[in-house]
PDB file of C-alpha atoms in Angstrom:
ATOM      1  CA  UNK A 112      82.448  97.073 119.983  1.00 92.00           C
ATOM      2  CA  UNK A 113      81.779  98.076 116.399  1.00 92.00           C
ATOM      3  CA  UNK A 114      85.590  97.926 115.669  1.00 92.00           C
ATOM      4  CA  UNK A 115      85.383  94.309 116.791  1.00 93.00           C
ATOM      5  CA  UNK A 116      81.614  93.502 114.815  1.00 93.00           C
ATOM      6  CA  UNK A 117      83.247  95.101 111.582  1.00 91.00           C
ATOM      7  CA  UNK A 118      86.318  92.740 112.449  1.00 92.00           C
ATOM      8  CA  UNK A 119      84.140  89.618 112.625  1.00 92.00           C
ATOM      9  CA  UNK A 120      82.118  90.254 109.916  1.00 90.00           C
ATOM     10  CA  UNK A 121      84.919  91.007 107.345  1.00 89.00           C
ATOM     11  CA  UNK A 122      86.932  87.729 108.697  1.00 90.00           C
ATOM     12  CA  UNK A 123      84.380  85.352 108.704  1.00 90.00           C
ATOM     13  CA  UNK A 124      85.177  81.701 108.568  1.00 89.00           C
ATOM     14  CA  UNK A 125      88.259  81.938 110.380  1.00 91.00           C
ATOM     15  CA  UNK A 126      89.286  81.096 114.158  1.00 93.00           C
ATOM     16  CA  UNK A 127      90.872  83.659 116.836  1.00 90.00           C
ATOM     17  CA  UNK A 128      91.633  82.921 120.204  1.00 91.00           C
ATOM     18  CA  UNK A 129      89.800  84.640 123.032  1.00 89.00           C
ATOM     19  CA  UNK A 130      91.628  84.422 126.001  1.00 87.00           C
ATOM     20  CA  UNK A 131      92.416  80.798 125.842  1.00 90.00           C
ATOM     21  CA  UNK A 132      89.444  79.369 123.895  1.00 90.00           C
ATOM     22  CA  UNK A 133      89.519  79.072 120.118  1.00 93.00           C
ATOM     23  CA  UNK A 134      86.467  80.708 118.926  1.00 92.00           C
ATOM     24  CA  UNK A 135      85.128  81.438 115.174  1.00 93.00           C
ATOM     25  CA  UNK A 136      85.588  85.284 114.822  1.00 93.00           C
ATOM     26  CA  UNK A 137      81.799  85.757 114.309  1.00 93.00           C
ATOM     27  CA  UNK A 138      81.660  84.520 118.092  1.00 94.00           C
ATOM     28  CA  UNK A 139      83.786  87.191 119.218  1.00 93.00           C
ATOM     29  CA  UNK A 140      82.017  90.274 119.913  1.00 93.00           C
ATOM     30  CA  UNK A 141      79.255  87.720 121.775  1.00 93.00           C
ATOM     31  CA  UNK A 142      82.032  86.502 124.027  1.00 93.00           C
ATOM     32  CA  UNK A 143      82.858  90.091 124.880  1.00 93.00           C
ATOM     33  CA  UNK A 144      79.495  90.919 125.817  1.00 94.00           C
ATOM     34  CA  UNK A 145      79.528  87.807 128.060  1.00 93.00           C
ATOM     35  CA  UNK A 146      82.714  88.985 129.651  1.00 93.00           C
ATOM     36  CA  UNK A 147      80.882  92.572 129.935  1.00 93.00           C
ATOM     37  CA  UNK A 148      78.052  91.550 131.623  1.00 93.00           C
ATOM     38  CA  UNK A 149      79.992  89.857 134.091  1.00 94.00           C
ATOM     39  CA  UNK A 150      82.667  92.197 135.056  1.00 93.00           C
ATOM     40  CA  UNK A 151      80.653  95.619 134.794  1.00 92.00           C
ATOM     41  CA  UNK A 152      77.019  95.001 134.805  1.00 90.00           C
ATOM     42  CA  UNK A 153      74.115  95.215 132.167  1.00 90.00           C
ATOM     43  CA  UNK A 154      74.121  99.024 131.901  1.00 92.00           C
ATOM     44  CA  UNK A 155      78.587  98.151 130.072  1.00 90.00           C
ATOM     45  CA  UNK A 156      75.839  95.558 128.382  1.00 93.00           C
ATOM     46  CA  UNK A 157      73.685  97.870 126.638  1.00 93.00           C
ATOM     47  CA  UNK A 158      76.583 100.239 125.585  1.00 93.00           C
ATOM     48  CA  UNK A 159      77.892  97.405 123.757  1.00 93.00           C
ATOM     49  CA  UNK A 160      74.911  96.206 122.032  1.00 95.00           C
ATOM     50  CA  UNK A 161      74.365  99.498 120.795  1.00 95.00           C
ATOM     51  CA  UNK A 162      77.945  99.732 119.168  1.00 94.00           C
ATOM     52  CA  UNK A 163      77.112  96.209 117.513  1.00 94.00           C
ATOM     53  CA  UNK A 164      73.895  97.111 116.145  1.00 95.00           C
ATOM     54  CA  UNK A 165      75.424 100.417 114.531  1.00 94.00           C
ATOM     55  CA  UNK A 166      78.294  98.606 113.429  1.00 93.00           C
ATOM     56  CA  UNK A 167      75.552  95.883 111.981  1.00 93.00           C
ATOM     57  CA  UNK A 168      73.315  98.836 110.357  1.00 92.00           C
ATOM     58  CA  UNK A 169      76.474 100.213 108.513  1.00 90.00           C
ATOM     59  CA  UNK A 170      77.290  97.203 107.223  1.00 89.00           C
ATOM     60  CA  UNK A 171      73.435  96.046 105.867  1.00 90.00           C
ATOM     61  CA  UNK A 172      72.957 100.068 104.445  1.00 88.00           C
ATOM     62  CA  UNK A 173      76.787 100.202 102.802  1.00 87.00           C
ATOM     63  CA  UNK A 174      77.597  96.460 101.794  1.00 85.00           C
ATOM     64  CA  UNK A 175      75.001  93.908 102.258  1.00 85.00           C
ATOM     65  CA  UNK A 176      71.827  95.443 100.759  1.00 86.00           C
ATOM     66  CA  UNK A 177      73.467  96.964  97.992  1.00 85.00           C
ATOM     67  CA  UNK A 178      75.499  94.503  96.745  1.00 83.00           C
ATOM     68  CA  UNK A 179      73.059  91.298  97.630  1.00 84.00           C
ATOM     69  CA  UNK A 180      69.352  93.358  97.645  1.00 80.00           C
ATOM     70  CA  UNK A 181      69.652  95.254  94.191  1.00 81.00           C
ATOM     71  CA  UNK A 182      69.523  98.451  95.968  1.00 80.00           C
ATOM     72  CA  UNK A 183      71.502 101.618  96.060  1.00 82.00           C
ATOM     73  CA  UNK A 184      73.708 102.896  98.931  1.00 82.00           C
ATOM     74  CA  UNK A 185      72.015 104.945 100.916  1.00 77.00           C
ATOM     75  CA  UNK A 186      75.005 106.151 102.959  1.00 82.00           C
ATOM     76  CA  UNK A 187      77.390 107.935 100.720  1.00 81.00           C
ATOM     77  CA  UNK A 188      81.045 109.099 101.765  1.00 79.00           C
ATOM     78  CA  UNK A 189      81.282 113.060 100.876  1.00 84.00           C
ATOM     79  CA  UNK A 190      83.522 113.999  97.806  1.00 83.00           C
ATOM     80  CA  UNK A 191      86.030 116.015  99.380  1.00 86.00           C
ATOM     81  CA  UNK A 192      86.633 113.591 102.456  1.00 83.00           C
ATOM     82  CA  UNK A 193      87.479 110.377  99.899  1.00 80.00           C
ATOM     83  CA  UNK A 194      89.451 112.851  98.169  1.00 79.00           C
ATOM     84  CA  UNK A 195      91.577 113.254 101.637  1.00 81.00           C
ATOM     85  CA  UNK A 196      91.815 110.196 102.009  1.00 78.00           C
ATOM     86  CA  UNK A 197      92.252 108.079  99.215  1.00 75.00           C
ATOM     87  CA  UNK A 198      95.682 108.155  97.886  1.00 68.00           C
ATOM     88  CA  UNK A 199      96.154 108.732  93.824  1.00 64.00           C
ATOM     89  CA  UNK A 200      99.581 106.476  92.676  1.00 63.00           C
ATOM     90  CA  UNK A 201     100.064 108.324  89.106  1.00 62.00           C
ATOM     91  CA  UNK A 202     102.118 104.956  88.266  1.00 62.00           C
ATOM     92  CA  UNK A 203      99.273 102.492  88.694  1.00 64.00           C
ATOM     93  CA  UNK A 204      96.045 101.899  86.813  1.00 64.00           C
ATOM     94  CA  UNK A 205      93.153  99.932  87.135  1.00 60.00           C
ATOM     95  CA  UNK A 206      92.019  97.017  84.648  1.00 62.00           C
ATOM     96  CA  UNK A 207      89.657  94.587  84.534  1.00 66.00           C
ATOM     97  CA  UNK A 208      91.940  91.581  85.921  1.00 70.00           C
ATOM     98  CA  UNK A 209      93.886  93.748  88.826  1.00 66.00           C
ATOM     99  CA  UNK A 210      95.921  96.654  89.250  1.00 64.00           C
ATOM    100  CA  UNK A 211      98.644  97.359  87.190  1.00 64.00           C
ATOM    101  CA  UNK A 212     101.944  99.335  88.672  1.00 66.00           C
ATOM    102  CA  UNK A 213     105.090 100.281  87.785  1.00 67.00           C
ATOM    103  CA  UNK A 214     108.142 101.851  89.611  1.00 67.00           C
ATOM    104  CA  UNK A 215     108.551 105.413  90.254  1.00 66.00           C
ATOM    105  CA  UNK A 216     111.528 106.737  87.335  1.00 67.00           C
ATOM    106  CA  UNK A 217     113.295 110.034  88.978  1.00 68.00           C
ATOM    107  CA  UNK A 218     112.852 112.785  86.870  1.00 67.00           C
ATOM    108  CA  UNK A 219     116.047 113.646  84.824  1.00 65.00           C
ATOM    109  CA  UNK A 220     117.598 109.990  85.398  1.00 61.00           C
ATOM    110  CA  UNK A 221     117.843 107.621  82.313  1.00 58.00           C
ATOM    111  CA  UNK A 222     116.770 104.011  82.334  1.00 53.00           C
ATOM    112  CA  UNK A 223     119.104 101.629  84.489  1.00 50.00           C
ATOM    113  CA  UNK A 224     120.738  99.784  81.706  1.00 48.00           C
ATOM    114  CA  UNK A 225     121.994 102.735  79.853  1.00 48.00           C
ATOM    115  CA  UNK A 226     123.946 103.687  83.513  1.00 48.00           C
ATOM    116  CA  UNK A 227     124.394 100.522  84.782  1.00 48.00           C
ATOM    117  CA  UNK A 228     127.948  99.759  81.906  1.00 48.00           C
ATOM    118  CA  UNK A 229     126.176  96.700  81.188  1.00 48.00           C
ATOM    119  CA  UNK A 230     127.523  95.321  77.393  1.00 49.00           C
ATOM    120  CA  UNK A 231     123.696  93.868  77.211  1.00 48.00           C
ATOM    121  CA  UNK A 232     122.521  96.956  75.679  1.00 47.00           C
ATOM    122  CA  UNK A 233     123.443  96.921  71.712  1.00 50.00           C
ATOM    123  CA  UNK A 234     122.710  93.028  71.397  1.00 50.00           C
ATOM    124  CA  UNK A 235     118.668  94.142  70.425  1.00 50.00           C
ATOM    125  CA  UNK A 236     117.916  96.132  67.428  1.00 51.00           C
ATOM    126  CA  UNK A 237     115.918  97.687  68.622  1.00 54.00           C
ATOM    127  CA  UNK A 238     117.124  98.780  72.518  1.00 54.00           C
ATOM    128  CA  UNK A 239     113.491  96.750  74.195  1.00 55.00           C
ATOM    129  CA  UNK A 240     115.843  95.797  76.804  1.00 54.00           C
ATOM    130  CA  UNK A 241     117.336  98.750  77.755  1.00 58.00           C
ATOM    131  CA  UNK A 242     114.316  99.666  80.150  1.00 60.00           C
ATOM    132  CA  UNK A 243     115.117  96.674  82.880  1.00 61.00           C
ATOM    133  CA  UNK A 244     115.577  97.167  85.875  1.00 62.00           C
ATOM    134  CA  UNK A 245     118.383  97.077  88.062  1.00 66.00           C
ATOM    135  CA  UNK A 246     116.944  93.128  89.139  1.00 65.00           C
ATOM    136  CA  UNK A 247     116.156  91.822  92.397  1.00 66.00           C
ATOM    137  CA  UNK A 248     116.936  88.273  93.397  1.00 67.00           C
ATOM    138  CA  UNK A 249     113.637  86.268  94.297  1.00 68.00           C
ATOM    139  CA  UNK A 250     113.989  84.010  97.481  1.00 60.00           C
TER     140      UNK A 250
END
């Protein structure tokens, strides 16, 4: 049930169908407590509320009260485990309007153009186009 909170939260504004009504998203982890409650009982009922109101506290201590309240984050992901798990691209870097990336060269393999026999190559001065790529047809 915290999967699903985390879910709704993240996708506000949009629609998903439960079952075979079409529900906002935010709606959805309500409408499986309803379900809950009437095909197990309270007790599945109060399982599930406590998923949503850890999922809720996560997300007020980590995203909301941080970013919105002026305050710090008072639940911190260790060093080594965000090291584990976050993935360093050597070929990307990070600037203020996006991520830039480029393509992976082999090591030991000159650019394209100088392989590829294209006559392209001597028309510069001063070989800026001899770094293409091999192209890739859009559409």
């Amino acid at each position: 049930m915290a999967f699903v909170y985390t879910f709704s939260q993240t996708n506000r504004g949009t629609k998903t169908r439960f079952w075979v009504v079409d529900i906002p998203v935010v709606f959805l982890p309500y409408a499986m407590l309803l379900v809950g409650m009437v095909t197990n009982g309270w007790y599945s009922v109060l399982i599930d509320i406590t998923g949503i109101v850890a999922a809720h506290t996560y997300d007020f201590l980590t995203r909301i009260y941080p970013t919105f309240g002026g305050g710090r984050n008072f639940l911190t992901v260790p060093g080594f485990v965000e090291r584990y798990f976050t993935h360093h691209d050597p070929n990307s870097g990070y600037r203020g309007y996006g991520t830039a990336s480029r393509a992976p060269r082999p090591a030991g393999q000159p650019s394209s153009a100088s392989t590829s026999g294209s006559s392209w190559g001597g028309w510069t001065s001063s070989g800026s186009w001899n770094g293409r790529g091999a192209g890739r047809r859009l559409g």
